Amino acid sequence: MNILLTGGLGYIGSHLALGLLKNKKTKLTIVDDLSNAKLSTKNTIKYLSKKKFKFKKLDLKNKNKLQKLFKVGKFDLIFHLAGSKSVKESQINPKKYYENNVIGSINLLHAMIENNVKNIIFSSTATVYGLHKKNCYSENFSREPINTYGLTKKIIEDLLIDLKEKNQINTLILRYFNPAGCHISGLLGENPQGIPNNLYPYIIKIIKGEVKYLKIFGNNYKTKDGTGARDYIHIQDLVDAHLKCIKLVKKKSDIFNIGTGRPYTVLDIINSFKKYCNFKINYNFYSRREGDIDIYYNKISKAKKKLGWSAKRGLKEISQSTFNFAIKSK
Ligand code: UD1
C-alpha cells in the first residue's frame, strides 16, 4: 500500500511512521514543513525502522508542489497530521491557523480529488468539543470549540464529512485526548523549542535540568486533589489506533475519540514519576490558566466496539518512556 503521511516528522507523526514501516508491504512518503519538527528525526526513523521511505520538505500551502507530489505518488491512503497545534498561539495569531490548518487541508483535499485518491485518516482533537457539563466525552457531544485551534480542526472535520457525504472520499476522524509518552528507544519524543505550554513537554525540561520546578495551574478544581485532570493516552496506543484505521477506512467513514477513559490529575502525574522512575518533580501552585477545565476524559466504548481498539498502556509506561527520552536527549 502506498501511504502519504503529512506532518510525519512531528511528535505523533514520527511514531506513526515507525508503526507504518513495520508492514513490509507499505511504501511510505513523509512530508513535513519542518516548522515544528527537526530534519534529524528523518534519520532517527530510518535508524529505528531499518526501512526505506521517501521524505519531502513540503508546506501544504504550496499547491503546485503538492500537485506534483500526488502526480508521482499514486497514493492509496493519506494520514493527515500536519498542522499548527498551540492553543495559546492560535488565539494570538488566528490567521496562521486558518492558513496552515484550513487552507493546507483544503489544498490536500483538492490534490486528493484531482488525483482520485479516496482514503484519508485525519488527526483531530477532543478540543473540538469545547466545554460540556458532563466530564466523560462521547463522539456525539456537540462541537463548540472555545479557541481558534479547535475551530480550525472543526472546520476541517466539516469539510471531510461533506466530501464523504458527496461520495468523494472515505474518511476516519480521530479526536485525540492528551497524547503523552515517548518511543521505547528513548530516541523519539516531544521536545518543543522554548518554554512548552503542555504538561509532559514541561516535565521533560525539568528532568533535563533546564527548568527547576513545575508551575501547577490551579489547585481548586473539582477533582480529587484540586488539580486539573486529563485523559493521557500513550503515543504507542495512539499509533495502534491509527494502524487499526487502515482496513476500516475503505469500508466505513466514522469518527472516534482516542483516549483511555481514565482521568489523572497533575499530582497523579507528578507522583507517577516518583513511583516508576524514582524522580521527584518539584512544584509550586499558581493561579488557573485561562480556558482550562476541571476534568475531561473519553467515553471509550465506540472505538472499542467499532475500531477494535482500546488503550493498553497507562501512567507507568508513559512516565518511564518520558523519563528515558528526557535522559537520552540531555
Ligand atoms: C492542551 C490543549 C489541547 C491539546 C492538548 C494536547 C490548551 C488549553 N489545550 O490540553 O488543545 O489538544 O493540550 O495534549 O492548551 N498544567 C500545569 N502546568 C503546566 C502545564 C499544564 O499545571 O506547566 C496542567 C493544566 O492546567 C492541565 C494539565 O496540566 O490541568 C494538562 O495540561 P496540558 O498538557 O496543557 O493539556 P490540556 O490543557 O488538557
Short mmCIF file of C-alpha atoms and ligand atoms in Angstrom, two decimals:
data_model
loop_
_atom_site.label_atom_id
_atom_site.label_comp_id
_atom_site.label_asym_id
_atom_site.label_seq_id
_atom_site.Cartn_x
_atom_site.Cartn_y
_atom_site.Cartn_z
CA MET A 1 0.00 0.00 0.00
CA ASN A 2 1.20 3.47 -0.94
CA ILE A 3 0.75 5.83 2.02
CA LEU A 4 1.30 9.57 2.37
CA LEU A 5 1.88 10.86 5.91
CA THR A 6 1.66 14.63 6.41
CA GLY A 7 3.40 16.09 9.44
CA GLY A 8 5.42 12.90 9.59
CA LEU A 9 8.46 14.25 11.42
CA GLY A 10 6.47 15.70 14.33
CA TYR A 11 5.85 14.11 17.72
CA ILE A 12 2.89 11.95 16.69
CA GLY A 13 3.89 11.65 13.02
CA SER A 14 7.34 10.20 13.72
CA HIS A 15 5.91 7.49 15.98
CA LEU A 16 3.22 6.71 13.40
CA ALA A 17 5.86 6.48 10.65
CA LEU A 18 7.64 3.76 12.65
CA GLY A 19 4.35 1.90 13.13
CA LEU A 20 3.55 2.08 9.40
CA LEU A 21 7.03 0.95 8.36
CA LYS A 22 6.62 -2.28 10.30
CA ASN A 23 4.43 -3.53 7.45
CA LYS A 24 6.73 -4.80 4.70
CA LYS A 25 4.16 -4.03 2.00
CA THR A 26 3.88 -0.35 2.91
CA LYS A 27 5.52 2.26 0.69
CA LEU A 28 5.69 5.39 2.79
CA THR A 29 6.10 9.01 1.76
CA ILE A 30 6.50 11.55 4.54
CA VAL A 31 6.02 15.27 4.10
CA ASP A 32 6.68 17.91 6.73
CA ASP A 33 7.33 21.66 6.51
CA LEU A 34 9.76 21.40 9.48
CA SER A 35 8.02 24.31 11.24
CA ASN A 36 7.77 22.28 14.45
CA ALA A 37 10.00 19.29 13.68
CA LYS A 38 13.66 18.58 13.11
CA LEU A 39 15.12 17.13 9.92
CA SER A 40 17.29 14.83 12.07
CA THR A 41 14.07 12.96 13.03
CA LYS A 42 14.10 11.55 9.48
CA ASN A 43 17.40 9.80 10.27
CA THR A 44 16.08 8.57 13.62
CA ILE A 45 13.09 6.97 11.84
CA LYS A 46 15.46 5.39 9.32
CA TYR A 47 17.74 4.12 12.09
CA LEU A 48 14.92 2.64 14.18
CA SER A 49 12.90 1.15 11.31
CA LYS A 50 15.82 -0.01 9.16
CA LYS A 51 13.44 0.66 6.26
CA LYS A 52 13.46 2.97 3.27
CA PHE A 53 10.88 5.71 2.83
CA LYS A 54 10.59 8.93 0.89
CA PHE A 55 10.77 12.33 2.54
CA LYS A 56 9.89 15.73 1.08
CA LYS A 57 10.06 19.06 2.85
CA LEU A 58 6.68 20.41 1.86
CA ASP A 59 4.33 23.11 3.07
CA LEU A 60 0.74 22.14 2.31
CA LYS A 61 0.07 25.77 1.41
CA ASN A 62 2.22 25.18 -1.68
CA LYS A 63 -0.46 23.88 -4.03
CA ASN A 64 1.84 23.34 -7.01
CA LYS A 65 4.36 21.23 -5.11
CA LEU A 66 1.51 19.23 -3.62
CA GLN A 67 0.02 18.53 -7.06
CA LYS A 68 3.41 17.34 -8.30
CA LEU A 69 3.78 15.04 -5.30
CA PHE A 70 0.39 13.47 -6.00
CA LYS A 71 1.11 13.03 -9.71
CA VAL A 72 4.11 10.79 -8.99
CA GLY A 73 2.92 9.39 -5.64
CA LYS A 74 -0.15 7.35 -6.65
CA PHE A 75 -1.25 7.16 -3.02
CA ASP A 76 -3.88 4.74 -1.71
CA LEU A 77 -4.22 6.38 1.68
CA ILE A 78 -3.41 9.66 3.40
CA PHE A 79 -2.70 10.12 7.12
CA HIS A 80 -3.18 13.86 7.60
CA LEU A 81 -1.39 15.01 10.76
CA ALA A 82 0.23 18.24 9.57
CA GLY A 83 -0.96 21.38 11.32
CA SER A 84 -0.19 24.02 13.91
CA LYS A 85 -1.28 22.93 17.38
CA SER A 86 -0.74 25.55 20.05
CA VAL A 87 -3.99 26.76 21.58
CA LYS A 88 -2.28 29.83 23.00
CA GLU A 89 -0.68 30.82 19.71
CA SER A 90 -3.95 30.27 17.83
CA GLN A 91 -5.61 32.91 19.99
CA ILE A 92 -2.83 35.43 19.31
CA ASN A 93 -2.31 34.63 15.63
CA PRO A 94 -5.54 33.08 14.28
CA LYS A 95 -4.62 33.83 10.65
CA LYS A 96 -1.67 31.43 10.89
CA TYR A 97 -4.10 28.68 11.97
CA TYR A 98 -6.59 29.43 9.18
CA GLU A 99 -3.75 29.24 6.67
CA ASN A 100 -1.73 26.29 7.98
CA ASN A 101 -4.61 24.13 9.13
CA VAL A 102 -7.61 25.04 6.97
CA ILE A 103 -6.01 26.16 3.70
CA GLY A 104 -3.35 23.44 3.96
CA SER A 105 -6.08 20.82 4.36
CA ILE A 106 -8.16 22.26 1.50
CA ASN A 107 -5.11 22.01 -0.77
CA LEU A 108 -4.57 18.43 0.32
CA LEU A 109 -8.21 17.52 -0.33
CA HIS A 110 -8.06 19.26 -3.70
CA ALA A 111 -5.00 17.17 -4.67
CA MET A 112 -6.75 14.01 -3.48
CA ILE A 113 -9.87 14.65 -5.54
CA GLU A 114 -7.91 15.70 -8.66
CA ASN A 115 -5.86 12.52 -8.46
CA ASN A 116 -8.69 10.20 -7.44
CA VAL A 117 -7.22 9.35 -4.02
CA LYS A 118 -10.11 8.25 -1.84
CA ASN A 119 -8.96 7.45 1.68
CA ILE A 120 -7.95 9.89 4.42
CA ILE A 121 -7.45 9.46 8.17
CA PHE A 122 -7.46 12.81 9.92
CA SER A 123 -5.78 13.84 13.14
CA SER A 124 -8.38 15.85 15.07
CA THR A 125 -8.62 16.67 18.74
CA ALA A 126 -11.01 16.49 21.68
CA THR A 127 -10.53 20.28 21.79
CA VAL A 128 -13.28 20.47 19.13
CA TYR A 129 -15.86 19.70 21.85
CA GLY A 130 -15.20 22.75 23.99
CA LEU A 131 -16.86 22.80 27.40
CA HIS A 132 -19.63 20.42 28.42
CA LYS A 133 -21.40 19.75 31.70
CA LYS A 134 -20.53 16.04 31.68
CA ASN A 135 -16.86 15.03 32.16
CA CYS A 136 -16.98 11.86 30.10
CA TYR A 137 -16.98 12.90 26.45
CA SER A 138 -18.55 10.78 23.74
CA GLU A 139 -18.40 11.28 19.98
CA ASN A 140 -21.98 12.52 19.78
CA PHE A 141 -21.31 15.56 22.01
CA SER A 142 -21.81 18.82 20.15
CA ARG A 143 -18.66 20.53 18.88
CA GLU A 144 -18.34 24.00 20.36
CA PRO A 145 -14.63 24.88 20.31
CA ILE A 146 -13.56 27.76 22.53
CA ASN A 147 -10.33 28.60 20.70
CA THR A 148 -9.14 29.10 17.13
CA TYR A 149 -7.06 25.91 17.11
CA GLY A 150 -10.17 23.86 17.95
CA LEU A 151 -12.22 25.84 15.44
CA THR A 152 -9.81 25.07 12.58
CA LYS A 153 -9.94 21.35 13.41
CA LYS A 154 -13.75 21.52 13.44
CA ILE A 155 -13.79 23.24 10.04
CA ILE A 156 -11.55 20.53 8.56
CA GLU A 157 -13.78 17.83 10.06
CA ASP A 158 -16.78 19.52 8.40
CA LEU A 159 -15.06 19.57 5.01
CA LEU A 160 -14.23 15.87 5.33
CA ILE A 161 -17.78 14.99 6.39
CA ASP A 162 -19.23 17.00 3.48
CA LEU A 163 -16.93 15.33 0.92
CA LYS A 164 -17.73 11.95 2.40
CA GLU A 165 -21.47 12.65 2.08
CA LYS A 166 -20.88 13.51 -1.58
CA ASN A 167 -19.04 10.18 -2.02
CA GLN A 168 -15.81 11.90 -3.00
CA ILE A 169 -13.72 10.44 -0.16
CA ASN A 170 -13.72 7.87 2.66
CA THR A 171 -12.62 9.28 5.97
CA LEU A 172 -11.94 8.36 9.57
CA ILE A 173 -11.59 11.23 12.02
CA LEU A 174 -9.63 10.61 15.23
CA ARG A 175 -10.19 13.02 18.10
CA TYR A 176 -7.20 12.65 20.38
CA PHE A 177 -7.32 13.34 24.08
CA ASN A 178 -3.86 14.14 25.59
CA PRO A 179 -1.08 12.27 23.79
CA ALA A 180 1.88 11.54 26.09
CA GLY A 181 4.89 9.25 26.42
CA CYS A 182 7.76 8.52 24.08
CA HIS A 183 9.23 5.77 21.92
CA ILE A 184 10.67 2.83 23.85
CA SER A 185 14.15 3.50 22.41
CA GLY A 186 14.22 6.91 24.08
CA LEU A 187 15.16 8.43 20.72
CA LEU A 188 11.78 9.94 19.79
CA GLY A 189 9.56 12.15 21.90
CA GLU A 190 8.08 15.60 22.23
CA ASN A 191 10.69 18.26 22.73
CA PRO A 192 9.48 21.68 21.58
CA GLN A 193 11.74 24.72 21.39
CA GLY A 194 11.46 27.27 24.23
CA ILE A 195 9.12 27.04 27.20
CA PRO A 196 6.44 24.44 26.45
CA ASN A 197 2.74 25.02 27.13
CA ASN A 198 1.78 21.42 27.75
CA LEU A 199 2.40 19.35 30.84
CA TYR A 200 4.64 16.49 29.65
CA PRO A 201 6.99 18.60 27.47
CA TYR A 202 7.39 20.86 30.52
CA ILE A 203 8.22 17.88 32.74
CA ILE A 204 10.82 16.77 30.16
CA LYS A 205 12.55 20.14 30.64
CA ILE A 206 12.55 19.54 34.41
CA ILE A 207 14.09 16.06 34.03
CA LYS A 208 16.72 17.52 31.71
CA GLY A 209 17.52 20.08 34.38
CA GLU A 210 16.57 23.05 32.17
CA VAL A 211 13.72 24.14 34.45
CA LYS A 212 13.67 23.82 38.25
CA TYR A 213 10.05 23.19 39.08
CA LEU A 214 6.58 22.74 37.64
CA LYS A 215 4.05 25.52 37.85
CA ILE A 216 0.76 23.81 38.60
CA PHE A 217 -2.03 25.93 37.18
CA GLY A 218 -4.72 25.85 39.86
CA ASN A 219 -5.37 23.77 42.99
CA ASN A 220 -9.09 24.36 43.42
CA TYR A 221 -10.55 22.39 40.53
CA LYS A 222 -13.40 19.99 41.21
CA THR A 223 -11.14 16.92 41.24
CA LYS A 224 -9.93 14.55 43.99
CA ASP A 225 -6.86 16.71 44.81
CA GLY A 226 -7.84 20.07 43.28
CA THR A 227 -5.51 19.87 40.25
CA GLY A 228 -6.79 19.52 36.68
CA ALA A 229 -7.47 16.00 35.41
CA ARG A 230 -6.98 14.76 31.83
CA ASP A 231 -7.05 11.58 29.80
CA TYR A 232 -3.40 10.92 28.86
CA ILE A 233 -3.02 8.47 26.01
CA HIS A 234 0.31 6.74 25.40
CA ILE A 235 1.75 7.61 21.98
CA GLN A 236 2.15 3.92 21.12
CA ASP A 237 -1.52 3.27 21.85
CA LEU A 238 -2.35 6.25 19.65
CA VAL A 239 -0.26 4.75 16.85
CA ASP A 240 -2.04 1.41 17.26
CA ALA A 241 -5.40 3.18 16.86
CA HIS A 242 -4.19 4.67 13.55
CA LEU A 243 -3.00 1.30 12.30
CA LYS A 244 -6.44 -0.17 13.03
CA CYS A 245 -7.94 2.51 10.79
CA ILE A 246 -6.16 1.32 7.65
CA LYS A 247 -8.57 -1.54 7.00
CA LEU A 248 -11.68 0.21 8.24
CA VAL A 249 -11.42 3.45 6.26
CA LYS A 250 -12.20 1.76 2.93
CA LYS A 251 -15.32 0.16 4.34
CA LYS A 252 -16.76 2.84 6.57
CA SER A 253 -16.35 6.52 7.35
CA ASP A 254 -16.61 7.35 11.04
CA ILE A 255 -15.40 9.45 13.98
CA PHE A 256 -13.58 8.09 17.04
CA ASN A 257 -12.41 9.56 20.31
CA ILE A 258 -8.96 8.24 21.14
CA GLY A 259 -8.28 8.22 24.88
CA THR A 260 -8.00 5.74 27.74
CA GLY A 261 -11.20 6.59 29.61
CA ARG A 262 -9.16 7.21 32.80
CA PRO A 263 -8.54 10.75 34.04
CA TYR A 264 -5.38 11.58 36.03
CA THR A 265 -4.65 14.80 37.88
CA VAL A 266 -1.44 16.83 37.65
CA LEU A 267 -0.47 15.49 41.10
CA ASP A 268 -1.06 11.91 39.87
CA ILE A 269 1.39 12.59 37.06
CA ILE A 270 3.97 14.04 39.43
CA ASN A 271 3.60 11.01 41.73
CA SER A 272 3.96 8.60 38.82
CA PHE A 273 7.49 9.88 38.18
CA LYS A 274 8.37 9.25 41.83
CA LYS A 275 6.77 5.81 41.81
CA TYR A 276 8.02 4.47 38.46
CA CYS A 277 11.24 6.45 37.84
CA ASN A 278 12.27 7.43 41.36
CA PHE A 279 12.37 11.05 40.20
CA LYS A 280 10.99 13.87 42.33
CA ILE A 281 9.33 16.71 40.49
CA ASN A 282 9.30 19.93 42.49
CA TYR A 283 6.27 22.14 42.03
CA ASN A 284 4.51 25.29 43.12
CA PHE A 285 0.88 26.20 42.78
CA TYR A 286 -0.12 29.10 40.52
CA SER A 287 -3.45 30.55 39.51
CA ARG A 288 -5.61 28.80 36.94
CA ARG A 289 -4.71 29.00 33.26
CA GLU A 290 -7.36 30.73 31.16
CA GLY A 291 -9.66 28.31 29.36
CA ASP A 292 -8.67 25.25 31.45
CA ILE A 293 -11.40 22.96 32.67
CA ASP A 294 -11.57 20.75 35.76
CA ILE A 295 -11.65 17.34 34.24
CA TYR A 296 -12.44 15.61 30.99
CA TYR A 297 -11.90 12.14 29.62
CA ASN A 298 -13.00 9.83 26.88
CA LYS A 299 -16.01 7.55 26.83
CA ILE A 300 -14.13 4.65 25.29
CA SER A 301 -16.94 2.39 24.12
CA LYS A 302 -17.22 3.40 20.45
CA ALA A 303 -13.58 2.85 19.41
CA LYS A 304 -13.54 -0.43 21.28
CA LYS A 305 -16.65 -1.69 19.55
CA LYS A 306 -16.24 -0.36 16.04
CA LEU A 307 -12.48 0.06 15.61
CA GLY A 308 -11.48 -2.91 17.76
CA TRP A 309 -9.05 -0.70 19.65
CA SER A 310 -8.52 0.23 23.27
CA ALA A 311 -5.50 1.60 25.15
CA LYS A 312 -3.15 -0.99 26.63
CA ARG A 313 -0.68 1.27 28.40
CA GLY A 314 -1.01 3.52 31.44
CA LEU A 315 0.89 6.02 33.58
CA LYS A 316 3.69 3.54 34.23
CA GLU A 317 4.62 3.25 30.55
CA ILE A 318 4.06 6.97 29.99
CA SER A 319 6.31 8.12 32.83
CA GLN A 320 9.07 5.56 32.19
CA SER A 321 9.28 6.28 28.46
CA THR A 322 9.16 10.03 29.08
CA PHE A 323 11.96 9.77 31.65
CA ASN A 324 14.07 7.61 29.34
CA PHE A 325 13.64 10.07 26.45
CA ALA A 326 14.46 13.09 28.63
CA ILE A 327 17.66 11.49 29.96
CA LYS A 328 18.79 10.40 26.48
CA SER A 329 18.13 13.81 24.93
CA LYS A 330 20.04 15.70 27.64
C1 UD1 B 1 -3.85 21.10 25.70
C2 UD1 B 1 -4.57 21.91 24.67
C3 UD1 B 1 -5.33 20.97 23.78
C4 UD1 B 1 -4.42 19.95 23.15
C5 UD1 B 1 -3.69 19.20 24.24
C6 UD1 B 1 -2.66 18.27 23.65
C7 UD1 B 1 -4.97 24.04 25.89
C8 UD1 B 1 -5.99 24.89 26.54
N1 UD1 B 1 -5.43 22.85 25.38
O1 UD1 B 1 -4.80 20.47 26.51
O2 UD1 B 1 -5.97 21.71 22.78
O3 UD1 B 1 -5.15 19.04 22.37
O4 UD1 B 1 -3.02 20.11 25.08
O5 UD1 B 1 -2.15 17.42 24.62
O6 UD1 B 1 -3.80 24.36 25.81
N2 UD1 B 1 -0.57 22.05 33.53
C9 UD1 B 1 0.11 22.59 34.62
N3 UD1 B 1 1.33 23.16 34.39
C10 UD1 B 1 1.90 23.24 33.15
C11 UD1 B 1 1.19 22.69 32.05
C12 UD1 B 1 -0.05 22.12 32.29
O7 UD1 B 1 -0.36 22.55 35.74
O8 UD1 B 1 3.01 23.79 33.01
C13 UD1 B 1 -1.88 21.39 33.78
C14 UD1 B 1 -3.05 22.03 33.07
O9 UD1 B 1 -3.64 23.04 33.85
C15 UD1 B 1 -3.96 20.83 32.86
C16 UD1 B 1 -2.98 19.66 32.67
O10 UD1 B 1 -1.76 20.08 33.26
O11 UD1 B 1 -4.74 20.57 34.00
C17 UD1 B 1 -2.75 19.30 31.23
O12 UD1 B 1 -2.38 20.47 30.51
P1 UD1 B 1 -1.87 20.41 29.00
O13 UD1 B 1 -0.79 19.39 28.87
O14 UD1 B 1 -1.54 21.80 28.56
O15 UD1 B 1 -3.11 19.82 28.21
P2 UD1 B 1 -4.62 20.41 28.06
O16 UD1 B 1 -4.76 21.74 28.65
O17 UD1 B 1 -5.56 19.36 28.52
#
